[in-house]
């Protein structure tokens, strides 16, 4: 009974198989789909030989299916066709990825070259700027050295001028400036305001020294002793100061830089009780304003001199 | 039904055993080489590729058994399946590596392009 049933079932199945289209194995269905996808993907451009071989595998499976749809051979060939289609699809993707990588590497190399060129340009520019800076530094150093040389020369000239002054007059530093004291006995005859010939020689030296020092503003002060009337002493001191001013102007000191002032006996340097003291009070002082360039050079050396007795 | 099934399976084997053919040595060697190559490109580190490599190895073992049993023709077909799986494992492994390399290269270009260039002072 069991065999009859089986035979009957097989017979029916056999008849049904002949009458209708056989169902392809799952592997063949997947192989068709996968091959279709692969032939529309990167493999169509990049893996033509592999695609062609996969086509051959699929064709063999299809022929086997036509000849013997349900055979193991058909299933095995379909299996192989599916794997070949999957493989060619993967190879297409691989080759496309390789191309993308190569393109990216080319782009990167180009970018690197571009950035390198920019870096070199920047470096070159920095080097040029550095050279310019170095040149500027060298020029500045040269200017500083020249300035130092000029200043040293000026200081030497000022020192020499001061030394020259000290030979003809007493020099001292006060708050109002450098005070050059010339004895009245040397400059003028008694009661006179005209310069003696010897006075002119001394004033020549004083004028040269003042010019060498670069004195900018001078005040010539005339002083007398206390003998005689105050008015006459005042007038005499002013006349003497003006004589000195006039002479200094004649020796090259600009008129606008020099003033004359008569102070009479109002500022004695000693009591008018002896002939020597009175002689010391009769004097002309040239006050060089503190702005004079010589002041800095004079100050350290002049201080002790300020205490000394003025020369006659 | 069970008896019929057993008959369908056993009969060809018996016939083949009687026929007594083995799979070709060349085919065996080619399949073995494909499996070895797939292992060398790192298929075992890629899950899908590793699965197909496993199929290939199992089918190769099956083919060896069939060959020993004299089922040369069937063994050849199973070897073809094994070889196809091994080659797929290799292709999948290479695809992963190629895509990773492409992504890295693209990312490097993008990163380098965003790196500020030195400017002229």
Short mmCIF file of C-alpha atoms in Angstrom, two decimals:
data_model
loop_
_atom_site.label_atom_id
_atom_site.label_comp_id
_atom_site.label_asym_id
_atom_site.label_seq_id
_atom_site.Cartn_x
_atom_site.Cartn_y
_atom_site.Cartn_z
CA UNK A 1 0.00 0.00 0.00
CA UNK A 2 2.83 2.33 0.94
CA UNK A 3 4.68 1.62 -2.34
CA UNK A 4 1.53 2.19 -4.33
CA UNK A 5 1.00 5.51 -2.68
CA UNK A 6 4.63 6.54 -3.33
CA UNK A 7 4.55 5.47 -6.91
CA UNK A 8 1.34 7.34 -7.40
CA UNK A 9 2.78 10.47 -5.87
CA UNK A 10 5.96 10.20 -7.97
CA UNK A 11 3.89 9.72 -11.06
CA UNK A 12 1.79 12.75 -10.33
CA UNK A 13 4.89 14.77 -9.57
CA UNK A 14 6.50 13.59 -12.77
CA UNK A 15 3.48 14.50 -14.85
CA UNK A 16 3.20 17.87 -13.16
CA UNK A 17 6.90 18.50 -13.87
CA UNK A 18 6.46 17.79 -17.53
CA UNK A 19 3.41 19.91 -17.84
CA UNK A 20 4.66 23.14 -16.13
CA UNK A 21 7.82 25.29 -16.13
CA UNK A 22 10.35 23.87 -13.65
CA UNK A 23 11.32 26.02 -10.70
CA UNK A 24 14.97 27.04 -10.88
CA UNK A 25 17.12 26.33 -7.85
CA UNK A 26 17.58 29.20 -5.38
CA UNK A 27 21.29 29.45 -6.29
CA UNK A 28 20.43 30.02 -9.95
CA UNK A 29 17.89 32.71 -9.12
CA UNK A 30 20.43 34.50 -6.92
CA UNK A 31 23.12 34.03 -9.55
CA UNK A 32 20.96 35.75 -12.17
CA UNK A 33 20.19 38.68 -9.86
CA UNK A 34 23.76 39.06 -8.69
CA UNK A 35 25.17 38.85 -12.21
CA UNK A 36 22.65 41.45 -13.37
CA UNK A 37 23.74 43.79 -10.56
CA UNK A 38 27.44 43.16 -11.24
CA UNK A 39 27.02 43.88 -14.95
CA UNK A 40 25.54 47.28 -14.06
CA UNK A 41 28.19 48.13 -11.49
CA UNK A 42 31.87 49.03 -11.60
CA UNK A 43 32.77 45.57 -12.91
CA UNK A 44 31.20 46.49 -16.27
CA UNK A 45 33.96 49.11 -16.68
CA UNK A 46 36.80 47.63 -14.71
CA UNK A 47 36.53 43.82 -14.71
CA UNK A 48 35.30 42.91 -18.17
CA UNK A 49 37.19 39.62 -18.40
CA UNK A 50 35.93 38.48 -15.01
CA UNK A 51 32.42 39.52 -16.00
CA UNK A 52 32.72 37.57 -19.20
CA UNK A 53 33.86 34.46 -17.32
CA UNK A 54 30.99 34.86 -14.84
CA UNK A 55 28.64 35.11 -17.79
CA UNK A 56 30.05 31.80 -19.04
CA UNK A 57 29.47 30.16 -15.65
CA UNK A 58 25.91 31.45 -15.57
CA UNK A 59 25.27 30.22 -19.12
CA UNK A 60 26.48 26.75 -18.19
CA UNK A 61 24.15 26.70 -15.20
CA UNK A 62 21.26 27.88 -17.38
CA UNK A 63 21.94 25.18 -19.97
CA UNK A 64 22.12 22.55 -17.28
CA UNK A 65 18.87 23.84 -15.85
CA UNK A 66 17.27 23.58 -19.28
CA UNK A 67 18.59 20.08 -19.75
CA UNK A 68 18.01 18.77 -16.26
CA UNK A 69 16.36 21.32 -13.96
CA UNK A 70 16.50 19.41 -10.70
CA UNK A 71 19.83 17.69 -11.02
CA UNK A 72 22.72 18.06 -8.60
CA UNK A 73 24.80 19.18 -11.53
CA UNK A 74 22.43 22.08 -12.14
CA UNK A 75 22.50 23.01 -8.47
CA UNK A 76 26.30 22.80 -8.32
CA UNK A 77 26.74 24.84 -11.49
CA UNK A 78 24.22 27.39 -10.19
CA UNK A 79 26.14 27.57 -6.92
CA UNK A 80 29.40 28.18 -8.76
CA UNK A 81 27.69 30.75 -11.04
CA UNK A 82 26.39 32.59 -7.97
CA UNK A 83 29.83 32.68 -6.34
CA UNK A 84 31.44 33.85 -9.59
CA UNK A 85 28.89 36.65 -9.92
CA UNK A 86 29.50 37.67 -6.28
CA UNK A 87 33.23 37.51 -6.87
CA UNK A 88 33.14 39.67 -10.01
CA UNK A 89 30.95 42.19 -8.22
CA UNK A 90 33.46 42.36 -5.36
CA UNK A 91 36.33 42.72 -7.82
CA UNK A 92 34.56 45.59 -9.55
CA UNK A 93 34.14 47.33 -6.20
CA UNK A 94 37.79 46.63 -5.37
CA UNK A 95 39.06 48.10 -8.64
CA UNK A 96 36.85 51.14 -8.21
CA UNK A 97 38.14 51.62 -4.66
CA UNK A 98 41.70 51.27 -5.97
CA UNK A 99 40.99 54.01 -8.50
CA UNK A 100 39.54 56.25 -5.81
CA UNK A 101 42.58 55.65 -3.63
CA UNK A 102 44.96 56.38 -6.50
CA UNK A 103 43.05 59.56 -7.32
CA UNK A 104 43.15 60.63 -3.67
CA UNK A 105 46.89 59.90 -3.55
CA UNK A 106 47.43 61.99 -6.69
CA UNK A 107 45.34 64.79 -5.21
CA UNK A 108 47.33 64.57 -2.00
CA UNK A 109 50.62 64.64 -3.86
CA UNK A 110 49.46 67.70 -5.83
CA UNK A 111 48.27 69.34 -2.63
CA UNK A 112 51.56 68.54 -0.93
CA UNK A 113 53.43 70.08 -3.84
CA UNK A 114 51.22 73.14 -3.72
CA UNK A 115 51.65 73.52 0.04
CA UNK A 116 55.38 72.93 -0.28
CA UNK A 117 55.58 75.70 -2.86
CA UNK A 118 53.63 78.00 -0.56
CA UNK A 119 55.91 77.08 2.32
CA UNK A 120 58.97 77.77 0.20
CA UNK A 121 57.53 81.12 -0.86
CA UNK A 122 56.79 82.00 2.76
CA UNK A 123 60.26 80.86 3.79
CA UNK A 124 61.86 82.91 1.04
CA UNK A 125 59.83 85.91 2.06
CA UNK A 126 60.85 85.40 5.70
CA UNK A 127 64.48 85.14 4.68
CA UNK A 128 64.22 88.35 2.69
CA UNK A 129 62.54 90.05 5.62
CA UNK A 130 65.25 88.73 7.92
CA UNK A 131 67.93 90.07 5.58
CA UNK A 132 66.19 93.44 5.49
CA UNK A 133 66.00 93.44 9.27
CA UNK A 134 69.66 92.51 9.52
CA UNK A 135 70.56 95.30 7.11
CA UNK A 136 68.49 97.71 9.16
CA UNK A 137 70.22 96.53 12.33
CA UNK A 138 73.63 96.97 10.70
CA UNK A 139 72.67 100.45 9.45
CA UNK A 140 71.33 101.38 12.87
CA UNK A 141 74.51 100.10 14.51
CA UNK A 142 76.56 102.11 12.06
CA UNK A 143 74.46 105.20 12.73
CA UNK A 144 74.80 104.66 16.46
CA UNK A 145 78.55 104.23 16.13
CA UNK A 146 78.76 107.39 14.02
CA UNK A 147 76.58 109.24 16.52
CA UNK A 148 78.76 107.98 19.36
CA UNK A 149 81.84 109.14 17.50
CA UNK A 150 80.27 112.53 16.88
CA UNK A 151 79.23 112.80 20.49
CA UNK A 152 82.65 111.81 21.75
CA UNK A 153 84.20 114.37 19.44
CA UNK A 154 81.74 117.00 20.66
CA UNK A 155 82.52 116.08 24.24
CA UNK A 156 86.23 116.28 23.57
CA UNK A 157 85.70 119.64 21.88
CA UNK A 158 83.60 120.85 24.81
CA UNK A 159 86.18 119.63 27.30
CA UNK A 160 88.92 121.34 25.34
CA UNK A 161 86.82 124.49 25.21
CA UNK A 162 86.29 124.35 28.94
CA UNK A 163 89.97 123.83 29.52
CA UNK A 164 90.66 126.78 27.28
CA UNK A 165 88.18 128.86 29.25
CA UNK A 166 89.80 127.91 32.53
CA UNK A 167 93.07 129.34 31.32
CA UNK A 168 91.54 132.82 30.93
CA UNK A 169 88.69 132.87 33.44
CA UNK A 170 87.23 131.24 36.51
CA UNK A 171 84.51 128.80 35.69
CA UNK A 172 81.95 127.41 38.11
CA UNK A 173 78.64 125.64 37.95
CA UNK A 174 75.60 127.17 39.57
CA UNK A 175 71.92 126.39 39.41
CA UNK A 176 71.41 129.17 36.87
CA UNK A 177 74.10 127.69 34.61
CA UNK A 178 77.82 127.79 33.97
CA UNK A 179 79.27 131.03 35.24
CA UNK A 180 82.42 132.40 33.63
CA UNK A 181 83.95 135.16 35.71
CA UNK A 182 86.28 137.73 34.21
CA UNK A 183 88.00 140.19 36.49
CA UNK A 184 87.11 143.82 35.89
CA UNK A 185 90.76 144.80 36.34
CA UNK A 186 91.69 142.84 33.26
CA UNK A 187 88.86 144.11 31.08
CA UNK A 188 88.47 147.79 31.84
CA UNK A 189 90.35 150.80 33.08
CA UNK A 190 88.99 152.34 36.28
CA UNK A 191 85.64 153.97 35.70
CA UNK A 192 85.65 153.07 32.00
CA UNK A 193 83.48 150.77 29.98
CA UNK A 194 85.73 150.46 26.92
CA UNK A 195 87.56 147.16 26.68
CA UNK A 196 91.33 147.12 27.16
CA UNK A 197 93.38 145.53 24.34
CA UNK A 198 94.35 142.61 26.57
CA UNK A 199 90.69 142.17 27.41
CA UNK A 200 89.94 141.64 23.75
CA UNK A 201 92.47 138.82 23.61
CA UNK A 202 90.84 137.12 26.55
CA UNK A 203 87.35 137.66 25.17
CA UNK A 204 88.52 136.19 21.86
CA UNK A 205 89.38 132.99 23.71
CA UNK A 206 86.11 133.12 25.64
CA UNK A 207 84.13 133.60 22.43
CA UNK A 208 85.88 130.68 20.73
CA UNK A 209 85.24 128.48 23.74
CA UNK A 210 81.57 129.47 23.88
CA UNK A 211 81.17 128.79 20.18
CA UNK A 212 82.94 125.44 20.54
CA UNK A 213 80.69 124.55 23.45
CA UNK A 214 77.64 125.36 21.38
CA UNK A 215 76.33 127.79 23.97
CA UNK A 216 72.79 128.81 23.05
CA UNK A 217 71.87 131.47 25.53
CA UNK A 218 74.21 133.81 27.39
CA UNK A 219 73.71 136.60 29.89
CA UNK A 220 76.58 139.04 30.40
CA UNK A 221 76.35 140.54 33.89
CA UNK A 222 78.34 143.59 34.94
CA UNK A 223 79.26 143.93 38.65
CA UNK A 224 81.01 146.72 40.58
CA UNK A 225 82.31 147.23 44.11
CA UNK A 226 80.43 149.42 46.54
CA UNK A 227 82.48 152.56 46.15
CA UNK A 228 80.73 155.47 44.48
CA UNK A 229 77.04 156.07 44.00
CA UNK A 230 74.72 153.21 43.32
CA UNK A 231 73.39 154.89 40.17
CA UNK A 232 76.81 155.40 38.68
CA UNK A 233 77.83 151.86 39.59
CA UNK A 234 74.63 150.56 38.02
CA UNK A 235 75.22 152.54 34.83
CA UNK A 236 78.88 151.51 34.69
CA UNK A 237 78.09 147.83 35.22
CA UNK A 238 75.51 147.89 32.42
CA UNK A 239 77.83 149.75 30.06
CA UNK A 240 80.59 147.22 30.73
CA UNK A 241 78.21 144.30 30.21
CA UNK A 242 77.08 145.81 26.93
CA UNK A 243 80.69 146.31 25.84
CA UNK A 244 81.41 142.67 26.46
CA UNK A 245 78.19 141.64 24.69
CA UNK A 246 79.00 143.78 21.69
CA UNK A 247 82.48 142.33 21.46
CA UNK A 248 81.27 138.75 21.75
CA UNK A 249 78.74 139.43 18.98
CA UNK A 250 81.56 140.78 16.86
CA UNK A 251 83.42 137.50 17.45
CA UNK A 252 80.60 135.38 16.04
CA UNK A 253 78.11 134.77 18.80
CA UNK A 254 74.59 135.48 17.46
CA UNK A 255 73.10 138.67 18.94
CA UNK A 256 69.82 136.96 19.66
CA UNK A 257 71.54 134.51 22.02
CA UNK A 258 73.21 137.03 24.25
CA UNK A 259 71.84 139.56 26.77
CA UNK A 260 73.53 142.22 28.85
CA UNK A 261 72.62 143.10 32.41
CA UNK A 262 74.06 145.71 34.84
CA UNK A 263 73.84 144.66 38.48
CA UNK A 264 76.09 147.30 40.10
CA UNK A 265 77.32 146.33 43.57
CA UNK A 266 74.23 144.27 44.41
CA UNK A 267 75.89 140.87 44.18
CA UNK A 268 79.34 141.03 45.70
CA UNK A 269 81.40 137.87 45.90
CA UNK A 270 83.28 139.22 48.94
CA UNK A 271 82.86 142.03 51.50
CA UNK A 272 84.03 145.35 50.11
CA UNK A 273 86.39 145.90 53.04
CA UNK A 274 89.75 145.34 51.36
CA UNK A 275 91.24 146.34 48.09
CA UNK A 276 91.56 142.70 47.04
CA UNK A 277 87.93 141.97 47.85
CA UNK A 278 86.75 145.05 46.00
CA UNK A 279 88.82 143.98 43.04
CA UNK A 280 87.13 140.61 43.12
CA UNK A 281 83.72 142.27 43.20
CA UNK A 282 84.55 144.31 40.09
CA UNK A 283 83.90 141.76 37.51
CA UNK A 284 81.94 140.59 34.50
CA UNK A 285 80.15 137.24 34.62
CA UNK A 286 78.98 135.38 31.57
CA UNK A 287 76.20 133.00 32.52
CA UNK A 288 75.70 130.16 30.08
CA UNK A 289 72.17 128.79 30.40
CA UNK A 290 71.78 125.16 31.55
CA UNK A 291 70.57 124.22 28.07
CA UNK A 292 74.05 124.72 26.73
CA UNK A 293 75.48 121.47 25.43
CA UNK A 294 78.62 121.81 27.41
CA UNK A 295 76.92 121.59 30.73
CA UNK A 296 76.97 117.82 31.03
CA UNK A 297 80.65 117.66 30.27
CA UNK A 298 81.51 120.52 32.53
CA UNK A 299 79.53 119.63 35.62
CA UNK A 300 81.68 116.84 37.14
CA UNK A 301 84.90 118.78 36.71
CA UNK A 302 83.68 122.31 37.32
CA UNK A 303 82.21 121.75 40.78
CA UNK A 304 85.49 121.98 42.73
CA UNK A 305 86.53 124.99 40.66
CA UNK A 306 83.41 126.87 41.71
CA UNK A 307 84.82 127.21 45.19
CA UNK A 308 88.08 128.70 44.01
CA UNK A 309 88.85 132.35 44.08
CA UNK A 310 88.09 134.07 40.80
CA UNK A 311 91.13 135.06 38.82
CA UNK A 312 91.86 138.67 38.47
CA UNK B 1 9.30 6.91 1.21
CA UNK B 2 12.38 6.64 3.42
CA UNK B 3 13.43 3.50 1.56
CA UNK B 4 13.02 5.27 -1.78
CA UNK B 5 15.07 8.23 -0.62
CA UNK B 6 17.82 5.97 0.64
CA UNK B 7 17.78 4.18 -2.73
CA UNK B 8 18.09 7.44 -4.62
CA UNK B 9 21.10 8.46 -2.56
CA UNK B 10 22.87 5.17 -2.31
CA UNK B 11 22.42 3.92 -5.86
CA UNK B 12 24.58 6.51 -7.60
CA UNK B 13 27.23 6.19 -4.91
CA UNK B 14 27.27 2.47 -5.37
CA UNK B 15 27.51 2.89 -9.10
CA UNK B 16 30.27 5.40 -8.74
CA UNK B 17 32.11 3.22 -6.30
CA UNK B 18 31.86 0.46 -8.80
CA UNK B 19 33.05 2.89 -11.53
CA UNK B 20 35.92 3.95 -9.22
CA UNK B 21 37.11 7.42 -10.38
CA UNK B 22 38.80 10.02 -8.22
CA UNK B 23 38.98 13.81 -8.49
CA UNK B 24 41.94 15.09 -10.47
CA UNK B 25 45.03 15.98 -8.51
CA UNK B 26 45.29 19.24 -10.44
CA UNK B 27 41.82 20.29 -9.39
CA UNK B 28 42.54 19.37 -5.79
CA UNK B 29 45.76 21.38 -5.89
CA UNK B 30 44.11 24.40 -7.47
CA UNK B 31 41.37 24.43 -4.87
CA UNK B 32 43.85 24.02 -2.05
CA UNK B 33 45.87 26.91 -3.45
CA UNK B 34 42.78 29.12 -3.63
CA UNK B 35 41.92 28.31 0.00
CA UNK B 36 45.49 29.04 1.08
CA UNK B 37 45.53 32.35 -0.80
CA UNK B 38 42.25 33.43 0.79
CA UNK B 39 43.75 32.75 4.21
CA UNK B 40 46.88 34.71 3.30
CA UNK B 41 44.96 37.85 2.33
CA UNK B 42 43.27 37.87 5.72
CA UNK B 43 39.87 36.44 4.81
CA UNK B 44 39.49 35.11 8.34
CA UNK B 45 39.42 38.69 9.68
CA UNK B 46 36.42 39.61 7.53
CA UNK B 47 33.17 37.97 8.75
CA UNK B 48 31.60 37.37 5.33
CA UNK B 49 34.87 36.32 3.75
CA UNK B 50 35.56 34.04 6.71
CA UNK B 51 32.19 32.36 6.21
CA UNK B 52 32.96 31.60 2.57
CA UNK B 53 36.42 30.39 3.47
CA UNK B 54 34.80 28.04 5.93
CA UNK B 55 32.43 26.79 3.20
CA UNK B 56 35.42 26.26 0.94
CA UNK B 57 37.27 24.23 3.55
CA UNK B 58 34.22 22.12 4.39
CA UNK B 59 33.52 21.45 0.73
CA UNK B 60 37.14 20.57 0.11
CA UNK B 61 36.97 18.02 2.92
CA UNK B 62 33.74 16.69 1.43
CA UNK B 63 35.36 16.47 -1.99
CA UNK B 64 38.29 14.54 -0.56
CA UNK B 65 35.87 12.09 0.98
CA UNK B 66 33.93 11.75 -2.28
CA UNK B 67 37.17 11.22 -4.16
CA UNK B 68 38.23 8.50 -1.75
CA UNK B 69 34.85 6.90 -2.32
CA UNK B 70 35.48 6.89 -6.06
CA UNK B 71 32.93 9.60 -6.80
CA UNK B 72 35.30 11.57 -8.91
CA UNK B 73 32.75 13.45 -10.94
CA UNK B 74 30.80 14.63 -7.90
CA UNK B 75 34.06 15.42 -6.13
CA UNK B 76 35.11 17.62 -9.05
CA UNK B 77 31.88 19.59 -8.82
CA UNK B 78 32.22 20.03 -5.07
CA UNK B 79 35.81 21.14 -5.61
CA UNK B 80 34.52 23.70 -8.12
CA UNK B 81 32.14 24.99 -5.45
CA UNK B 82 34.96 25.07 -2.88
CA UNK B 83 37.25 26.93 -5.24
CA UNK B 84 34.50 29.45 -6.09
CA UNK B 85 33.92 30.07 -2.37
CA UNK B 86 37.65 30.48 -1.73
CA UNK B 87 37.98 32.99 -4.57
CA UNK B 88 34.94 34.87 -3.31
CA UNK B 89 36.46 34.96 0.19
CA UNK B 90 39.64 36.40 -1.30
CA UNK B 91 37.71 38.97 -3.39
CA UNK B 92 35.64 40.08 -0.40
CA UNK B 93 38.72 40.43 1.75
CA UNK B 94 40.50 42.50 -0.92
CA UNK B 95 37.42 44.65 -1.43
CA UNK B 96 37.31 45.52 2.28
CA UNK B 97 40.99 46.37 2.31
CA UNK B 98 40.72 48.46 -0.87
CA UNK B 99 37.71 50.39 0.40
CA UNK B 100 39.38 51.06 3.74
CA UNK B 101 42.50 52.29 1.96
CA UNK B 102 40.44 54.52 -0.35
CA UNK B 103 38.50 56.00 2.57
CA UNK B 104 41.73 56.67 4.46
CA UNK B 105 43.36 58.29 1.44
CA UNK B 106 40.31 60.48 0.82
CA UNK B 107 40.19 61.47 4.50
CA UNK B 108 43.88 62.34 4.43
CA UNK B 109 43.41 64.59 1.40
CA UNK B 110 40.46 66.30 3.08
CA UNK B 111 42.44 66.76 6.28
CA UNK B 112 45.49 68.05 4.44
CA UNK B 113 43.35 70.46 2.44
CA UNK B 114 42.02 71.88 5.70
CA UNK B 115 45.50 72.33 7.13
CA UNK B 116 46.31 76.05 6.93
CA UNK B 117 49.18 76.88 4.65
CA UNK B 118 51.97 79.12 5.87
CA UNK B 119 51.27 82.70 4.95
CA UNK B 120 53.72 85.20 3.61
CA UNK B 121 54.72 87.47 6.47
#
